[in-house]
mmCIF file of C-alpha atoms and ligand atoms in Angstrom:
data_model
loop_
_atom_site.group_PDB
_atom_site.id
_atom_site.type_symbol
_atom_site.label_atom_id
_atom_site.label_comp_id
_atom_site.label_asym_id
_atom_site.label_seq_id
_atom_site.Cartn_x
_atom_site.Cartn_y
_atom_site.Cartn_z
ATOM 1 C CA UNK A 15 -10.155 -18.093 13.466
ATOM 2 C CA UNK A 16 -7.561 -20.763 14.010
ATOM 3 C CA UNK A 17 -4.856 -18.386 12.894
ATOM 4 C CA UNK A 18 -6.198 -15.648 15.091
ATOM 5 C CA UNK A 19 -5.735 -17.995 18.035
ATOM 6 C CA UNK A 20 -2.303 -19.139 16.893
ATOM 7 C CA UNK A 21 -1.082 -15.624 16.321
ATOM 8 C CA UNK A 22 -2.619 -13.921 19.307
ATOM 9 C CA UNK A 23 0.102 -12.303 21.310
ATOM 10 C CA UNK A 24 2.243 -11.848 18.232
ATOM 11 C CA UNK A 25 0.882 -8.390 17.516
ATOM 12 C CA UNK A 26 4.123 -6.613 18.245
ATOM 13 C CA UNK A 27 6.064 -8.483 15.596
ATOM 14 C CA UNK A 28 3.339 -8.835 12.968
ATOM 15 C CA UNK A 29 2.182 -5.295 12.346
ATOM 16 C CA UNK A 30 -0.003 -6.217 9.397
ATOM 17 C CA UNK A 31 -1.911 -8.708 11.535
ATOM 18 C CA UNK A 32 -2.441 -6.139 14.273
ATOM 19 C CA UNK A 33 -4.328 -3.390 12.450
ATOM 20 C CA UNK A 34 -5.566 -0.254 14.186
ATOM 21 C CA UNK A 35 -7.905 1.111 11.558
ATOM 22 C CA UNK A 36 -10.795 0.067 9.313
ATOM 23 C CA UNK A 37 -8.743 -0.356 6.130
ATOM 24 C CA UNK A 38 -6.055 -2.441 7.800
ATOM 25 C CA UNK A 39 -8.790 -4.460 9.523
ATOM 26 C CA UNK A 40 -10.475 -5.382 6.226
ATOM 27 C CA UNK A 41 -7.168 -6.238 4.632
ATOM 28 C CA UNK A 42 -6.325 -8.505 7.560
ATOM 29 C CA UNK A 43 -9.675 -10.272 7.175
ATOM 30 C CA UNK A 44 -8.916 -10.921 3.515
ATOM 31 C CA UNK A 45 -5.441 -12.240 4.357
ATOM 32 C CA UNK A 46 -6.887 -14.643 6.940
ATOM 33 C CA UNK A 47 -9.740 -15.731 4.702
ATOM 34 C CA UNK A 48 -7.610 -16.504 1.667
ATOM 35 C CA UNK A 49 -4.902 -18.191 3.726
ATOM 36 C CA UNK A 50 -7.370 -20.489 5.461
ATOM 37 C CA UNK A 51 -9.140 -21.284 2.200
ATOM 38 C CA UNK A 52 -5.831 -22.147 0.536
ATOM 39 C CA UNK A 53 -4.890 -24.327 3.495
ATOM 40 C CA UNK A 54 -8.026 -26.391 2.834
ATOM 41 C CA UNK A 55 -6.214 -27.641 -0.278
ATOM 42 C CA UNK A 56 -2.591 -27.328 0.730
ATOM 43 C CA UNK A 57 -2.805 -29.246 4.015
ATOM 44 C CA UNK A 58 -4.559 -32.388 2.617
ATOM 45 C CA UNK A 59 -2.202 -32.407 -0.379
ATOM 46 C CA UNK A 60 0.865 -32.304 1.862
ATOM 47 C CA UNK A 61 -0.549 -35.035 4.112
ATOM 48 C CA UNK A 62 -1.470 -37.204 1.112
ATOM 49 C CA UNK A 63 1.967 -36.714 -0.429
ATOM 50 C CA UNK A 64 3.632 -38.085 2.664
ATOM 51 C CA UNK A 65 1.114 -40.865 3.050
ATOM 52 C CA UNK A 66 1.327 -42.021 -0.584
ATOM 53 C CA UNK A 67 5.126 -41.962 -0.658
ATOM 54 C CA UNK A 68 5.173 -44.088 2.473
ATOM 55 C CA UNK A 69 2.318 -46.399 1.566
ATOM 56 C CA UNK A 70 3.443 -47.210 -1.987
ATOM 57 C CA UNK A 71 7.193 -47.232 -1.432
ATOM 58 C CA UNK A 72 9.180 -50.113 -2.913
ATOM 59 C CA UNK A 73 9.718 -52.481 -0.018
ATOM 60 C CA UNK A 74 9.671 -56.212 0.371
ATOM 61 C CA UNK A 75 6.344 -57.418 1.639
ATOM 62 C CA UNK A 76 4.534 -54.139 0.916
ATOM 63 C CA UNK A 77 0.887 -55.090 0.782
ATOM 64 C CA UNK A 78 -0.438 -51.881 -0.837
ATOM 65 C CA UNK A 79 -2.744 -52.798 -3.719
ATOM 66 C CA UNK A 80 -0.893 -53.026 -7.058
ATOM 67 C CA UNK A 81 -3.179 -52.131 -9.990
ATOM 68 C CA UNK A 82 -1.112 -51.699 -13.191
ATOM 69 C CA UNK A 83 -4.170 -51.621 -15.472
ATOM 70 C CA UNK A 84 -6.166 -49.111 -13.469
ATOM 71 C CA UNK A 85 -6.509 -45.886 -15.440
ATOM 72 C CA UNK A 86 -9.677 -44.030 -14.577
ATOM 73 C CA UNK A 87 -11.890 -43.244 -11.656
ATOM 74 C CA UNK A 88 -14.835 -40.934 -12.200
ATOM 75 C CA UNK A 89 -15.254 -40.564 -8.456
ATOM 76 C CA UNK A 90 -11.660 -39.375 -7.926
ATOM 77 C CA UNK A 91 -11.756 -37.106 -10.989
ATOM 78 C CA UNK A 92 -14.839 -35.386 -9.604
ATOM 79 C CA UNK A 93 -13.243 -34.955 -6.179
ATOM 80 C CA UNK A 94 -9.948 -33.550 -7.315
ATOM 81 C CA UNK A 95 -11.360 -31.213 -9.922
ATOM 82 C CA UNK A 96 -14.467 -29.924 -8.191
ATOM 83 C CA UNK A 97 -12.917 -28.997 -4.832
ATOM 84 C CA UNK A 98 -10.210 -26.713 -6.289
ATOM 85 C CA UNK A 99 -12.674 -25.196 -8.758
ATOM 86 C CA UNK A 100 -15.111 -24.364 -5.970
ATOM 87 C CA UNK A 101 -12.366 -22.946 -3.759
ATOM 88 C CA UNK A 102 -10.876 -20.839 -6.546
ATOM 89 C CA UNK A 103 -14.345 -19.541 -7.411
ATOM 90 C CA UNK A 104 -14.972 -18.523 -3.794
ATOM 91 C CA UNK A 105 -11.513 -16.955 -3.584
ATOM 92 C CA UNK A 106 -12.149 -15.022 -6.793
ATOM 93 C CA UNK A 107 -15.531 -13.693 -5.712
ATOM 94 C CA UNK A 108 -14.307 -12.636 -2.274
ATOM 95 C CA UNK A 109 -11.119 -11.077 -3.604
ATOM 96 C CA UNK A 110 -12.955 -9.082 -6.250
ATOM 97 C CA UNK A 111 -15.402 -7.859 -3.625
ATOM 98 C CA UNK A 112 -12.585 -6.737 -1.296
ATOM 99 C CA UNK A 113 -10.615 -5.227 -4.162
ATOM 100 C CA UNK A 114 -13.485 -2.881 -4.989
ATOM 101 C CA UNK A 115 -14.259 -2.244 -1.339
ATOM 102 C CA UNK A 116 -10.638 -1.365 -0.571
ATOM 103 C CA UNK A 117 -9.935 0.688 -3.677
ATOM 104 C CA UNK A 118 -7.336 3.123 -2.241
ATOM 105 C CA UNK A 119 -8.970 6.291 -3.550
ATOM 106 C CA UNK A 120 -12.400 5.348 -2.213
ATOM 107 C CA UNK A 121 -13.319 7.642 0.697
ATOM 108 C CA UNK A 122 -13.884 6.057 4.107
ATOM 109 C CA UNK A 123 -17.479 6.348 5.213
ATOM 110 C CA UNK A 124 -17.468 8.610 8.244
ATOM 111 C CA UNK A 125 -19.453 11.398 9.852
ATOM 112 C CA UNK A 126 -16.198 13.350 10.048
ATOM 113 C CA UNK A 127 -14.752 15.227 7.112
ATOM 114 C CA UNK A 128 -11.408 13.808 5.988
ATOM 115 C CA UNK A 129 -8.128 15.562 6.698
ATOM 116 C CA UNK A 130 -5.951 15.906 3.606
ATOM 117 C CA UNK A 131 -2.238 15.269 3.844
ATOM 118 C CA UNK A 132 0.090 15.501 0.866
ATOM 119 C CA UNK A 133 2.992 13.094 0.792
ATOM 120 C CA UNK A 134 6.139 13.580 -1.257
ATOM 121 C CA UNK A 135 8.896 10.997 -1.240
ATOM 122 C CA UNK A 136 12.383 12.451 -1.587
ATOM 123 C CA UNK A 137 15.943 11.069 -1.394
ATOM 124 C CA UNK A 138 15.780 9.813 1.466
ATOM 125 C CA UNK A 139 13.047 11.398 3.484
ATOM 126 C CA UNK A 140 9.302 11.924 3.495
ATOM 127 C CA UNK A 141 7.838 15.393 3.200
ATOM 128 C CA UNK A 142 4.304 15.810 4.480
ATOM 129 C CA UNK A 143 2.318 18.944 3.740
ATOM 130 C CA UNK A 144 -1.016 19.708 5.371
ATOM 131 C CA UNK A 145 -2.845 21.959 2.887
ATOM 132 C CA UNK A 146 -5.741 22.631 5.274
ATOM 133 C CA UNK A 147 -3.483 23.551 8.164
ATOM 134 C CA UNK A 148 -0.737 25.209 6.138
ATOM 135 C CA UNK A 149 2.009 23.326 7.957
ATOM 136 C CA UNK A 150 4.493 20.705 6.856
ATOM 137 C CA UNK A 151 6.698 18.072 8.424
ATOM 138 C CA UNK A 152 9.566 15.814 7.467
ATOM 139 C CA UNK A 153 9.636 12.170 8.554
ATOM 140 C CA UNK A 154 6.791 12.693 10.995
ATOM 141 C CA UNK A 155 3.023 12.502 10.721
ATOM 142 C CA UNK A 156 0.464 13.535 13.249
ATOM 143 C CA UNK A 157 -3.161 12.704 12.605
ATOM 144 C CA UNK A 158 -6.421 12.959 14.522
ATOM 145 C CA UNK A 159 -7.744 9.602 15.682
ATOM 146 C CA UNK A 160 -11.067 8.319 14.319
ATOM 147 C CA UNK A 161 -10.897 10.665 11.317
ATOM 148 C CA UNK A 162 -10.405 9.576 7.710
ATOM 149 C CA UNK A 163 -7.133 10.837 6.280
ATOM 150 C CA UNK A 164 -6.991 11.510 2.577
ATOM 151 C CA UNK A 165 -3.397 11.048 1.516
ATOM 152 C CA UNK A 166 -2.338 12.555 -1.799
ATOM 153 C CA UNK A 167 0.927 11.038 -2.858
ATOM 154 C CA UNK A 168 3.694 11.753 -5.298
ATOM 155 C CA UNK A 169 7.445 11.512 -5.601
ATOM 156 C CA UNK A 170 10.101 14.064 -6.435
ATOM 157 C CA UNK A 171 12.621 11.331 -7.106
ATOM 158 C CA UNK A 172 12.555 7.606 -7.802
ATOM 159 C CA UNK A 173 9.369 5.692 -7.254
ATOM 160 C CA UNK A 174 8.798 4.758 -3.644
ATOM 161 C CA UNK A 175 5.987 3.254 -1.662
ATOM 162 C CA UNK A 176 4.189 4.769 1.294
ATOM 163 C CA UNK A 177 3.317 2.288 3.999
ATOM 164 C CA UNK A 178 1.847 2.423 7.492
ATOM 165 C CA UNK A 179 1.365 -1.317 8.080
ATOM 166 C CA UNK A 180 -1.085 -1.024 10.980
ATOM 167 C CA UNK A 181 -3.381 1.312 9.077
ATOM 168 C CA UNK A 182 -3.445 -0.353 5.665
ATOM 169 C CA UNK A 183 -1.571 -1.530 2.628
ATOM 170 C CA UNK A 184 1.124 0.398 0.828
ATOM 171 C CA UNK A 185 0.650 2.636 -2.190
ATOM 172 C CA UNK A 186 3.255 3.781 -4.712
ATOM 173 C CA UNK A 187 4.522 7.324 -4.917
ATOM 174 C CA UNK A 188 5.529 8.233 -8.443
ATOM 175 C CA UNK A 189 6.856 11.387 -9.970
ATOM 176 C CA UNK A 190 4.418 13.047 -12.338
ATOM 177 C CA UNK A 191 1.440 11.387 -10.676
ATOM 178 C CA UNK A 192 -0.797 12.036 -7.705
ATOM 179 C CA UNK A 193 -2.242 8.945 -6.106
ATOM 180 C CA UNK A 194 -4.934 8.963 -3.456
ATOM 181 C CA UNK A 195 -5.113 6.720 -0.409
ATOM 182 C CA UNK A 196 -7.590 6.859 2.450
ATOM 183 C CA UNK A 197 -6.532 5.541 5.844
ATOM 184 C CA UNK A 198 -7.852 5.944 9.348
ATOM 185 C CA UNK A 199 -6.485 5.242 12.826
ATOM 186 C CA UNK A 200 -9.137 4.067 15.264
ATOM 187 C CA UNK A 201 -6.879 4.209 18.297
ATOM 188 C CA UNK A 202 -4.596 6.802 19.785
ATOM 189 C CA UNK A 203 -1.038 5.625 19.455
ATOM 190 C CA UNK A 204 2.197 5.613 17.539
ATOM 191 C CA UNK A 205 2.404 3.730 14.295
ATOM 192 C CA UNK A 206 5.407 2.754 12.275
ATOM 193 C CA UNK A 207 5.617 4.141 8.754
ATOM 194 C CA UNK A 208 8.180 3.520 6.052
ATOM 195 C CA UNK A 209 8.975 3.271 2.394
ATOM 196 C CA UNK A 210 8.198 -0.172 1.010
ATOM 197 C CA UNK A 211 10.033 0.149 -2.261
ATOM 198 C CA UNK A 212 13.826 0.053 -2.426
ATOM 199 C CA UNK A 213 15.207 3.391 -3.578
ATOM 200 C CA UNK A 214 18.911 3.267 -2.981
ATOM 201 C CA UNK A 215 21.538 3.912 -0.373
ATOM 202 C CA UNK A 216 19.615 5.394 2.555
ATOM 203 C CA UNK A 217 16.280 3.798 1.800
ATOM 204 C CA UNK A 218 16.322 2.082 5.194
ATOM 205 C CA UNK A 219 16.334 5.464 6.960
ATOM 206 C CA UNK A 220 13.136 6.572 5.224
ATOM 207 C CA UNK A 221 10.968 5.719 8.191
ATOM 208 C CA UNK A 222 8.564 7.935 10.052
ATOM 209 C CA UNK A 223 6.427 7.844 13.143
ATOM 210 C CA UNK A 224 2.696 8.329 12.774
ATOM 211 C CA UNK A 225 1.210 9.752 15.929
ATOM 212 C CA UNK A 226 -2.548 9.448 16.204
ATOM 213 C CA UNK A 227 -3.907 11.746 18.882
ATOM 214 C CA UNK A 228 -7.266 13.077 19.992
ATOM 215 C CA UNK A 229 -8.701 15.786 17.816
ATOM 216 C CA UNK A 230 -7.943 18.431 20.464
ATOM 217 C CA UNK A 231 -4.340 17.331 20.744
ATOM 218 C CA UNK A 232 -4.079 17.369 16.970
ATOM 219 C CA UNK A 233 -5.360 20.943 16.805
ATOM 220 C CA UNK A 234 -3.051 21.969 19.609
ATOM 221 C CA UNK A 235 -0.115 20.410 17.779
ATOM 222 C CA UNK A 236 -0.996 22.225 14.542
ATOM 223 C CA UNK A 237 -1.208 25.485 16.481
ATOM 224 C CA UNK A 238 2.108 24.821 18.133
ATOM 225 C CA UNK A 239 3.842 24.076 14.829
ATOM 226 C CA UNK A 240 2.310 27.199 13.321
ATOM 227 C CA UNK A 241 3.594 29.428 16.074
ATOM 228 C CA UNK A 242 6.960 27.887 16.914
ATOM 229 C CA UNK A 243 8.339 26.184 13.794
ATOM 230 C CA UNK A 244 10.268 27.934 11.014
ATOM 231 C CA UNK A 245 8.770 28.355 7.557
ATOM 232 C CA UNK A 246 9.595 25.999 4.709
ATOM 233 C CA UNK A 247 10.756 28.226 1.880
ATOM 234 C CA UNK A 248 11.216 27.271 -1.759
ATOM 235 C CA UNK A 249 14.980 27.187 -1.128
ATOM 236 C CA UNK A 250 14.377 25.052 1.915
ATOM 237 C CA UNK A 251 12.364 22.638 -0.183
ATOM 238 C CA UNK A 252 15.034 22.494 -2.863
ATOM 239 C CA UNK A 253 17.550 21.693 -0.148
ATOM 240 C CA UNK A 254 15.300 18.804 0.891
ATOM 241 C CA UNK A 255 15.252 17.445 -2.642
ATOM 242 C CA UNK A 256 18.998 16.903 -2.469
ATOM 243 C CA UNK A 257 20.020 13.418 -1.377
ATOM 244 C CA UNK A 258 20.345 13.363 2.396
ATOM 245 C CA UNK A 259 19.061 11.688 5.505
ATOM 246 C CA UNK A 260 16.952 13.932 7.712
ATOM 247 C CA UNK A 261 15.567 13.754 11.198
ATOM 248 C CA UNK A 262 12.090 14.884 12.202
ATOM 249 C CA UNK A 263 11.363 18.485 11.218
ATOM 250 C CA UNK A 264 8.324 20.731 11.354
ATOM 251 C CA UNK A 265 7.516 23.855 9.395
ATOM 252 C CA UNK A 266 4.916 26.521 10.066
ATOM 253 C CA UNK A 267 4.247 26.891 6.339
ATOM 254 C CA UNK A 268 5.271 25.687 2.902
ATOM 255 C CA UNK A 269 5.405 27.266 -0.563
ATOM 256 C CA UNK A 270 1.909 27.565 -1.973
ATOM 257 C CA UNK A 271 0.876 24.804 -4.324
ATOM 258 C CA UNK A 272 4.098 22.924 -3.631
ATOM 259 C CA UNK A 273 2.588 19.485 -4.053
ATOM 260 C CA UNK A 274 0.953 20.358 -7.367
ATOM 261 C CA UNK A 275 4.181 21.873 -8.619
ATOM 262 C CA UNK A 276 6.101 18.736 -7.719
ATOM 263 C CA UNK A 277 3.571 16.598 -9.575
ATOM 264 C CA UNK A 278 3.347 18.810 -12.634
ATOM 265 C CA UNK A 279 7.069 19.376 -13.153
ATOM 266 C CA UNK A 280 7.422 15.824 -14.442
ATOM 267 C CA UNK A 281 4.611 16.099 -16.927
ATOM 268 C CA UNK A 282 6.042 17.338 -20.170
ATOM 269 C CA UNK A 283 4.805 17.460 -23.731
ATOM 270 C CA UNK A 284 2.637 14.535 -24.607
ATOM 271 C CA UNK A 285 1.948 13.057 -21.241
ATOM 272 C CA UNK A 286 3.801 11.566 -18.377
ATOM 273 C CA UNK A 287 7.499 11.307 -17.958
ATOM 274 C CA UNK A 288 7.618 9.698 -14.596
ATOM 275 C CA UNK A 289 10.221 7.201 -13.719
ATOM 276 C CA UNK A 290 10.236 4.216 -11.463
ATOM 277 C CA UNK A 291 13.678 4.302 -9.991
ATOM 278 C CA UNK A 292 17.201 4.756 -11.108
ATOM 279 C CA UNK A 293 18.277 7.998 -12.617
ATOM 280 C CA UNK A 294 17.529 7.313 -16.268
ATOM 281 C CA UNK A 295 13.993 8.327 -17.026
ATOM 282 C CA UNK A 296 14.088 7.777 -20.733
ATOM 283 C CA UNK A 297 11.331 8.699 -23.065
ATOM 284 C CA UNK A 298 11.056 5.115 -24.111
ATOM 285 C CA UNK A 299 10.492 4.070 -20.542
ATOM 286 C CA UNK A 300 7.732 6.541 -19.955
ATOM 287 C CA UNK A 301 5.877 5.813 -23.142
ATOM 288 C CA UNK A 302 6.106 2.069 -22.799
ATOM 289 C CA UNK A 303 5.030 1.606 -19.248
ATOM 290 C CA UNK A 304 2.241 4.081 -19.034
ATOM 291 C CA UNK A 305 -0.028 4.253 -21.984
ATOM 292 C CA UNK A 306 -2.714 3.683 -19.446
ATOM 293 C CA UNK A 307 -1.712 6.309 -16.948
ATOM 294 C CA UNK A 308 -4.374 8.753 -16.092
ATOM 295 C CA UNK A 309 -4.832 11.888 -14.104
ATOM 296 C CA UNK A 310 -8.274 11.124 -12.815
ATOM 297 C CA UNK A 311 -6.819 10.853 -9.349
ATOM 298 C CA UNK A 312 -5.715 14.412 -9.432
ATOM 299 C CA UNK A 313 -7.770 17.243 -8.259
ATOM 300 C CA UNK A 314 -7.997 19.352 -11.365
ATOM 301 C CA UNK A 315 -9.343 22.306 -9.458
ATOM 302 C CA UNK A 316 -6.009 22.566 -7.733
ATOM 303 C CA UNK A 317 -4.200 22.539 -11.023
ATOM 304 C CA UNK A 318 -5.328 25.936 -12.213
ATOM 305 C CA UNK A 319 -2.539 27.767 -13.880
ATOM 306 C CA UNK A 320 -0.570 24.597 -14.389
ATOM 307 C CA UNK A 321 0.361 23.532 -17.830
ATOM 308 C CA UNK A 322 -1.810 20.575 -18.664
ATOM 309 C CA UNK A 323 -1.064 18.500 -21.719
ATOM 310 C CA UNK A 324 -3.374 15.621 -21.148
ATOM 311 C CA UNK A 325 -6.132 16.094 -23.664
ATOM 312 C CA UNK A 326 -5.180 12.886 -25.330
ATOM 313 C CA UNK A 327 -5.229 10.806 -22.231
ATOM 314 C CA UNK A 328 -8.077 8.600 -21.304
ATOM 315 C CA UNK A 329 -9.513 9.251 -17.928
ATOM 316 C CA UNK A 330 -10.889 5.853 -17.176
ATOM 317 C CA UNK A 331 -7.929 3.598 -16.568
ATOM 318 C CA UNK A 332 -6.519 2.995 -13.168
ATOM 319 C CA UNK A 333 -2.807 3.243 -12.867
ATOM 320 C CA UNK A 334 -1.428 0.171 -11.259
ATOM 321 C CA UNK A 335 1.747 -1.818 -11.128
HETATM 322 CU CU1 CU B 427 3.813 4.652 -12.398
#
């Protein structure tokens, strides 16, 4: 509340504190709540530190009580143990609650059916494919306002992180994995999107505009792309996988099952082989870091015909970093 007052008018600069969707809104609440709760301890401690240093400093004529034999106070022990314990307990309960509530792959409750968008991070651009619409874009997203968007995310290169600060927290894109993230924009507008994980030379140019429009405008845009944009061929996609910086592009189509192919190409014998950056994806790396990786996020129905070697994998663990 206090912070909301202090920071009002700062929306432009603090995107995370100026959310425009339900997920971002909840995450902002949690940020405020935990910050304020922590300040309940931090502020008195800082004040007391200054006060004690000043009050008990070595100075002629200092009349602060001098008690060399004093060694225990039950009252003080109770105060300085119970307050932090209570605050940490509250923080834990609230954080756990929000963590489950905001689980990225949990669908947003809505009367509207979600729109699926597949996200592939490349060097150094974002490819978005719209499986329901059959179109694709590079470094540009258009979404209908007030509708849950189901993002399916992977990487065809180093690990990156997909982030639209005003709609919600970031999520990693990793080769050989498909992550799911639900976001929603409650207002028509343009939102800043970027990669939040350093991936080399032109990482800074991996930004994209997210345009949230009315549903009619969204449909009109899809129609327009379908009729006026060129097709994205397999060769065209391979060109995109080469390191380069790209401007906004739209395509009236994309190779069928492209996203699934990108995900599956990194899954070899015996499980995952996805790497988290750099060019050396060693076997050691993939076996060490990801015993707990799972494919439960992936839509197995879409994987028909793909070579699956995951019988040995558990399907209960969440993949997290
Ligand atoms: Cu990973």
